[in-house]
Short mmCIF file of C-alpha atoms in Angstrom, two decimals:
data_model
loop_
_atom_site.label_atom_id
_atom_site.label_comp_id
_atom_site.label_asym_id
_atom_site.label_seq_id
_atom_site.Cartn_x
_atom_site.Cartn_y
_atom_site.Cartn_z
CA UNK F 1 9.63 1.05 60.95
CA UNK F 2 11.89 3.99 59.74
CA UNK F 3 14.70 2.42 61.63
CA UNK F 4 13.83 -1.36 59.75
CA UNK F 5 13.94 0.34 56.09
CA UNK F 6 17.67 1.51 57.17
CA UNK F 7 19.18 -1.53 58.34
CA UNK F 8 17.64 -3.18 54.73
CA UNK F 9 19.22 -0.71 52.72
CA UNK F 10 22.43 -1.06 54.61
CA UNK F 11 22.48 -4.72 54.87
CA UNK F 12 21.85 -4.68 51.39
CA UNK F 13 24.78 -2.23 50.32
CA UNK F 14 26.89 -4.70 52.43
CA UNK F 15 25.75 -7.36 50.29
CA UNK F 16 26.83 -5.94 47.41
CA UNK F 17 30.41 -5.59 49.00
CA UNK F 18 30.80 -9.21 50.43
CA UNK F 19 29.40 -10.59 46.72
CA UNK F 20 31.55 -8.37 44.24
CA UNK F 21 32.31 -10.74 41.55
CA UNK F 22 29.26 -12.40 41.35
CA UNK F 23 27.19 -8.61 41.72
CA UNK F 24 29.37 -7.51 39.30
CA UNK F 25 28.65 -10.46 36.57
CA UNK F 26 24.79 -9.85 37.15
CA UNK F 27 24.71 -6.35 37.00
CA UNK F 28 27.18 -6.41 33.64
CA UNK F 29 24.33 -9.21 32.79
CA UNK F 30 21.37 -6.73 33.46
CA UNK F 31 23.57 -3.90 31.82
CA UNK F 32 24.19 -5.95 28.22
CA UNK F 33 20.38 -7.33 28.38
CA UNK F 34 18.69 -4.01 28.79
CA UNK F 35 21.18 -2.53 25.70
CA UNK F 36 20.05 -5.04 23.50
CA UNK F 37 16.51 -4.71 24.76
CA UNK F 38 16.77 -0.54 24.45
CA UNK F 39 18.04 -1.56 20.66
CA UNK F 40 14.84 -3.70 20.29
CA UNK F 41 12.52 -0.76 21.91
CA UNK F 42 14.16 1.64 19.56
CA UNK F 43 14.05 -0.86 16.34
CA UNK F 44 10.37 -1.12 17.22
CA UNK F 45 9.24 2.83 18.01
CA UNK F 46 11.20 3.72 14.12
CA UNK F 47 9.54 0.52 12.67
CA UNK F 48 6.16 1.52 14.23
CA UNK F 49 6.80 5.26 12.71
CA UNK F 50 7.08 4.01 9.30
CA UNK F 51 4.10 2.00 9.34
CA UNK F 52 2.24 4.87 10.50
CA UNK F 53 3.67 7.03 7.98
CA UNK F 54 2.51 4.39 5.30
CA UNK F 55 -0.75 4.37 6.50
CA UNK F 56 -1.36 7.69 7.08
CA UNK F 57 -0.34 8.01 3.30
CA UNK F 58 -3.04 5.52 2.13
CA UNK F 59 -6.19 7.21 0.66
CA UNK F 60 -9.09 5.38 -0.59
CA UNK F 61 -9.69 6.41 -4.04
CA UNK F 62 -13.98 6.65 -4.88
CA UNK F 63 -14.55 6.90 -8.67
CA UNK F 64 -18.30 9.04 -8.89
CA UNK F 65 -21.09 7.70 -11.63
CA UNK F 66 -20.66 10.27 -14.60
CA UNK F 67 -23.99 10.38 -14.81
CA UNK F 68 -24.34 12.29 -11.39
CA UNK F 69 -25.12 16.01 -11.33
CA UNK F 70 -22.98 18.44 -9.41
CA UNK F 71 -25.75 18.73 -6.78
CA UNK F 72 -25.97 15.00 -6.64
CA UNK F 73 -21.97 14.85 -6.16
CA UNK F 74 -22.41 17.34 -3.38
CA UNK F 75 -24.76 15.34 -1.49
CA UNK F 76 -23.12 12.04 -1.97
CA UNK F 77 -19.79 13.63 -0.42
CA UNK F 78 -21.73 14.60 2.61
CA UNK F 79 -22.82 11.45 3.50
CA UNK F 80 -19.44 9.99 2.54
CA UNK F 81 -18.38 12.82 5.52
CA UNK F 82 -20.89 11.35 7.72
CA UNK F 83 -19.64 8.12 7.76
CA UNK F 84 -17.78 6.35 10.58
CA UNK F 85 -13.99 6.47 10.28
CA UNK F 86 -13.65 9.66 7.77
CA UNK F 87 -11.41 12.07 8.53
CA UNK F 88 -11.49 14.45 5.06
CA UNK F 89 -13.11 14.00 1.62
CA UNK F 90 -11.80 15.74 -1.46
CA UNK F 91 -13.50 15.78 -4.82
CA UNK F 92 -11.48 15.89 -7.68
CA UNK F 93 -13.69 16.72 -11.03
CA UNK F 94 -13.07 15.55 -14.24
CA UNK F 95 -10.82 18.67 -15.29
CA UNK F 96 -9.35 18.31 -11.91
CA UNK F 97 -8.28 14.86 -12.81
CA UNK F 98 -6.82 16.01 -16.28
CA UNK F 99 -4.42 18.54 -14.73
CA UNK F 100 -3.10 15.59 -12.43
CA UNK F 101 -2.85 13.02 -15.34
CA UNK F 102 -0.61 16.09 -16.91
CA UNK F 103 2.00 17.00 -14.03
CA UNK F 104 2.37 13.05 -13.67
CA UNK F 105 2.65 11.40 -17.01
CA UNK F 106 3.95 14.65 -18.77
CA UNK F 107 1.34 14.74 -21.64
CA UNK F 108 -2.32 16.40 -22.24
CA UNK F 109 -4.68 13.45 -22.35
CA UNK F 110 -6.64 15.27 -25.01
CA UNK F 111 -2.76 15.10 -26.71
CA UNK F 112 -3.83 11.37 -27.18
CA UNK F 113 -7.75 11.50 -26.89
CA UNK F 114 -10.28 13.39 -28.23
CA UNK F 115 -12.74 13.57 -24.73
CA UNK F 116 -11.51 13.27 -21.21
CA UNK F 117 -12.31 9.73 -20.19
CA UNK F 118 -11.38 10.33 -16.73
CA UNK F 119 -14.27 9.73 -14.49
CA UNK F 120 -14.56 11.97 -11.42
CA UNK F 121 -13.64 10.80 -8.19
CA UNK F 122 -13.51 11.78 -3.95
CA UNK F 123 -9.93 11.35 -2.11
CA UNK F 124 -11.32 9.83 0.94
CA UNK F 125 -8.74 10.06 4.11
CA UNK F 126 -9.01 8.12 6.86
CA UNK F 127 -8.95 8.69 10.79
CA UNK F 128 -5.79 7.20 12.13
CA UNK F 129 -7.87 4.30 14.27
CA UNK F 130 -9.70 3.14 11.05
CA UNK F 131 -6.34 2.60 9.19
CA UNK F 132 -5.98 -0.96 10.56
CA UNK F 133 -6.86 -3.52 7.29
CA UNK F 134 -9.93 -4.86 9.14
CA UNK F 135 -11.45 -1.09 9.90
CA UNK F 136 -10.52 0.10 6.82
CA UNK F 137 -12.41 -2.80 4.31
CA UNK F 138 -15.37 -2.11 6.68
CA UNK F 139 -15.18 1.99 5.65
CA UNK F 140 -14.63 0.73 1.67
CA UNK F 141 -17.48 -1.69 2.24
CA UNK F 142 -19.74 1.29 3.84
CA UNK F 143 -18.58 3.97 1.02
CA UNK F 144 -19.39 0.96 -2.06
CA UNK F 145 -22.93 0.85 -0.36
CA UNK F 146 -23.59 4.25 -1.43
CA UNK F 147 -25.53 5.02 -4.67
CA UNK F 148 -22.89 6.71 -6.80
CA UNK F 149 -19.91 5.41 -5.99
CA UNK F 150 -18.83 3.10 -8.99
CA UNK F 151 -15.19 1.66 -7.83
CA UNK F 152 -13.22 2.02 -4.70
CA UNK F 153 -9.44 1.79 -5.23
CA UNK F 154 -7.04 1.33 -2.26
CA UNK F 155 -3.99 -0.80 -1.08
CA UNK F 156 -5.85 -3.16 0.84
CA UNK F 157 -3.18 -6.12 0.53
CA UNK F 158 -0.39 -3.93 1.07
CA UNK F 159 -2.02 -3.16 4.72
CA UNK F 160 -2.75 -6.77 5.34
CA UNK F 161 1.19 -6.76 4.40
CA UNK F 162 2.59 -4.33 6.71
CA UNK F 163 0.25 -5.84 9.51
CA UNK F 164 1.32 -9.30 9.07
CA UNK F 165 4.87 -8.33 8.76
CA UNK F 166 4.37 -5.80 11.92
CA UNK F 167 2.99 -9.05 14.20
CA UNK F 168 5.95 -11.40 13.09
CA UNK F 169 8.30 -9.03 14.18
CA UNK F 170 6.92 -7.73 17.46
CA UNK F 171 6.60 -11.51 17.82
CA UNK F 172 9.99 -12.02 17.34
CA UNK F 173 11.15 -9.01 19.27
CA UNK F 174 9.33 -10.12 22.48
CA UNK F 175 10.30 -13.73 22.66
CA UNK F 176 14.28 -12.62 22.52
CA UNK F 177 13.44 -10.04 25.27
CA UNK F 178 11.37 -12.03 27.43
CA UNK F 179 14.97 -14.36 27.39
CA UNK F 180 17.18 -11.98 28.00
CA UNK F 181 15.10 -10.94 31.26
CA UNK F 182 14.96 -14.41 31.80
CA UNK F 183 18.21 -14.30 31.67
CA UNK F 184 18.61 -11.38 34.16
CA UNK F 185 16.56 -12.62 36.55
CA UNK F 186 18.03 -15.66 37.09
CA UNK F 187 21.56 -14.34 37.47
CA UNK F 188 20.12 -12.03 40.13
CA UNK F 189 18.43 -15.08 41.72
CA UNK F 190 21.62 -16.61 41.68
CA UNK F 191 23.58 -14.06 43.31
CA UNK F 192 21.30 -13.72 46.08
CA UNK F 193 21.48 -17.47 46.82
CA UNK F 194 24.97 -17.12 47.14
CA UNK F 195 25.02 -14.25 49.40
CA UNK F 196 21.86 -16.37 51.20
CA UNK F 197 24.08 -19.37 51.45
CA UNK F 198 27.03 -17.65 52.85
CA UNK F 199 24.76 -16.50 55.71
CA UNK F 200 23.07 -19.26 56.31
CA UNK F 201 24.43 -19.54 60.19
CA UNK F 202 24.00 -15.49 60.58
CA UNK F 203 20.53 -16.16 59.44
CA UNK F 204 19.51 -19.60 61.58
CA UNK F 205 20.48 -17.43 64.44
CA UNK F 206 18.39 -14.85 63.64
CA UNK F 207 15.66 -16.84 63.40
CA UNK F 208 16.21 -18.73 66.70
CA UNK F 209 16.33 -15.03 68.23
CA UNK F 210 13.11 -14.35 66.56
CA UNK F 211 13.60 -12.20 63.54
CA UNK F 212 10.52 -11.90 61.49
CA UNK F 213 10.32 -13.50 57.84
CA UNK F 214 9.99 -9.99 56.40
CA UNK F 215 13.34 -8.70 58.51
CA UNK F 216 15.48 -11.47 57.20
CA UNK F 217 14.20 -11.06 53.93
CA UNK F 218 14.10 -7.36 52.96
CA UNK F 219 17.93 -6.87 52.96
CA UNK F 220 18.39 -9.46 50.17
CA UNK F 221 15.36 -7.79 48.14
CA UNK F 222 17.44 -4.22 48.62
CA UNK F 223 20.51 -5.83 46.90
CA UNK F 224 18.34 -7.38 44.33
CA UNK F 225 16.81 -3.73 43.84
CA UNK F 226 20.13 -1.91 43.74
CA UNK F 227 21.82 -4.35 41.22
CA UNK F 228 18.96 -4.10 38.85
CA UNK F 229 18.80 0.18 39.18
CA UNK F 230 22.45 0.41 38.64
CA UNK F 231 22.58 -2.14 35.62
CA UNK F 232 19.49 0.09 34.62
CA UNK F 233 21.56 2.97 35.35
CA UNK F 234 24.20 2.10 33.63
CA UNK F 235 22.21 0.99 30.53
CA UNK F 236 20.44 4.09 29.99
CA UNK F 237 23.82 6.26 30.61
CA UNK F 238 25.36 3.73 27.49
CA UNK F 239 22.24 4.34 25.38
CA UNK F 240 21.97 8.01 26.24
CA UNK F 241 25.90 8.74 24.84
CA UNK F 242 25.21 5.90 22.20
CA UNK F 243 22.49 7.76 20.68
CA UNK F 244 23.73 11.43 21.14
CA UNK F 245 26.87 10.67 19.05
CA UNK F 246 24.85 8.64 16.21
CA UNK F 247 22.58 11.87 16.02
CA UNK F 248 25.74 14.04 15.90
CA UNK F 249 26.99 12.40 13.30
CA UNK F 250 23.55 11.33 11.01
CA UNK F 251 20.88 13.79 12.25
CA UNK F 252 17.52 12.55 12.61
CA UNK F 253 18.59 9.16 11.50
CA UNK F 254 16.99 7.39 14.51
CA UNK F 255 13.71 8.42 16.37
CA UNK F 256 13.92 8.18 20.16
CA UNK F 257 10.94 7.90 22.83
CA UNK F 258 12.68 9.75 25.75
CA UNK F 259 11.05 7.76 28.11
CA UNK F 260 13.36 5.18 27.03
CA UNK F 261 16.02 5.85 29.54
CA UNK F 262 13.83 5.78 32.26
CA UNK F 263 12.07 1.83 31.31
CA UNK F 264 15.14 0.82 31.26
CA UNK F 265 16.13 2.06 34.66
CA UNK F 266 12.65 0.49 35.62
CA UNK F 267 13.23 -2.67 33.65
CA UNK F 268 16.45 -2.83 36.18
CA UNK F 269 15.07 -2.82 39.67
CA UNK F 270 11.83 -4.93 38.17
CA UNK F 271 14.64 -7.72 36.82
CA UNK F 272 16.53 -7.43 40.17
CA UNK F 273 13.40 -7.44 42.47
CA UNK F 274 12.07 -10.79 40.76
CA UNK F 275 15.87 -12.58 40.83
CA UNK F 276 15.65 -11.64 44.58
CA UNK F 277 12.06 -12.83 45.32
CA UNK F 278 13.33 -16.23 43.18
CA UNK F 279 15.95 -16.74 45.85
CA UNK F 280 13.98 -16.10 48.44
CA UNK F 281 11.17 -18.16 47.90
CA UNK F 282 13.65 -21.37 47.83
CA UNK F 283 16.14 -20.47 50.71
CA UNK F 284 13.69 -18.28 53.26
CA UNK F 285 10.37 -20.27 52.97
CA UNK F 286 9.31 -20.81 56.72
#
C-alpha cells in the first residue's frame, strides 16, 4: 500500500517533468484564476463588513403616547425587552429629546417654541440575526402591536436596498468565479490527456500485465493534485506580498480573512483533482 502511494507521487512528479509547457500554462492558469478569485473573496469579506456596519447602525426609532405615565413607560419598555430579536432599549424623555434637537440643529427649540413638542421615544437596537429586512419588519410589526407605541421610524427601504444590491453582486461574483474554475479545470483536464495520450502504449501494456484501474490512474490524479497546490501556492504567496505592501502603504485600507491564503491553496488541489478525474474518466474508463 505504502509502497503504491510512492510510485503515484513519483510517477506523478515525472509527469510534471515530461509535460513542462503544457504544466506550466495550467498552473500559470490556476495561478491568475485564483488571484482574481482571492480579489473577488476579498471585494466580498470588505463589502460584507460595510453592510454589517450599516446595519448594525440602524435603530428603530418608537415614539411613546404622551399621555403615558412614567410607570406606564417603564412597563411598556419591558415588554419591548421581552420581545424576540431585541438586543437593547433606550428611552429618551421629552427633555432628553430637547438636548439632542440642540447639539444637532444648533438652536433651543423653546428658542422657536413656546412648549417642547417633542414626543418621547425608546431607541430600540436590534440583535445582529434580526437585522435582515424580513426579520426586522416582523420586530417593527411586533413593537406597533403594543399599546403605547404611536409611530415606529426606521430605514426599512434602505435595508431592502443594501440586500438587493448585496444578492446582485454575490450573484455576479459567483458566476465569474465558477468560470474561471471552469476554466482551471479544464486546462488541468487537458494537460493530463496529453500526458495520458503520450502513454498510451506504456499504459496498454500495463493493462495487458494486469495493473489495476486504480494503479494506472492514481499517478495522473498526483500531477493533477500537485499542479493545482502549487498554482494555489503560488497564488496565495502573490496575494500574501500583494496585500502586505498595500497595508504598508494605506493602513487598514483593506480587511483580510486570513484564512484566505489557505482556500486558495485548497481551491488549487480541488481545481487540479477535478481536471484530473475529467481526463480520466474519458481516457481510463475500463
Amino acid at each position: 500500500m505504502f509502497s503504491g502511494i510512492i510510485y503515484s507521487i513519483a510517477e506523478g512528479l515525472r509527469g510534471l517533468r515530461r509535460a513542462r509547457f503544457s504544466t506550466t500554462v495550467s498552473v500559470f492558469t490556476i495561478f491568475l484564476s485564483l488571484i482574481i478569485i482571492a480579489f473577488f473573496l476579498i471585494v466580498i469579506f470588505n463589502v460584507r463588513f460595510i453592510v454589517l456596519q450599516i446595519q448594525s447602525r440602524m435603530e428603530l426609532e418608537a415614539f411613546i403616547d404622551a399621555s403615558f405615565s412614567e410607570e406606564q413607560i417603564e412597563i411598556l419598555k419591558s415588554q419591548i425587552e421581552d420581545l424576540q430579536g431585541i438586543e437593547q432599549v433606550n428611552y429618551i424623555s421629552k427633555e432628553k429629546a430637547a438636548e439632542i434637537f440642540r447639539e444637532q440643529v444648533g438652536h433651543d427649540i423653546f428658542e422657536i417654541l413656546d412648549e417642547n413638542p417633542l414626543p418621547a421615544s425608546f431607541q430600540i437596537r436590534l440583535k445582529p440575526e434580526y437585522r435582515s429586512a424580513a426579520l426586522a419588519k416582523q420586530v417593527f410589526e411586533n413593537i406597533l402591536s403594543l399599546d403605547g407605541i404611536d409611530e415606529i421610524i426606521y430605514r426599512h427601504d434602505l435595508l431592502v436596498l443594501l440586500e438587493k444590491y448585496m444578492h446582485i453582486f454575490m450573484l455576479i461574483i459567483a458566476s465569474l468565479g465558477g468560470l474561471l474554475a471552469l476554466s482551471s479545470i479544464i486546462l488541468v483536464s487537458n494537460t493530463i490527456k496529453l500526458v495520458i495520450f503520450s502513454r498510451r502504449k506504456i499504459i496498454e501494456i500495463m493493462k495487458l500485465v494486469g495493473a489495476t484501474r486504480g494503479f494506472i490512474r492514481r499517478p495522473y490524479i498526483v500531477e493533477g493534485i500537485f499542479q493545482g497546490f502549487f498554482g494555489g501556492g503560488l497564488a496565495a504567496l502573490f496575494v500574501y506580498f500583494v496585500l502586505k505592501i498595500v497595508n504598508i502603504e494605506i493602513p487598514d485600507l483593506i480587511l483580510i480573512d486570513q484564512r484566505i491564503y489557505w482556500v486558495l491553496v485548497l481551491l488549487g488541489i480541488i481545481f487540479g483533482f477535478m481536471g484530473s478525474i475529467i481526463a480520466l474518466r474519458k481516457f481510463l474508463r475500463y
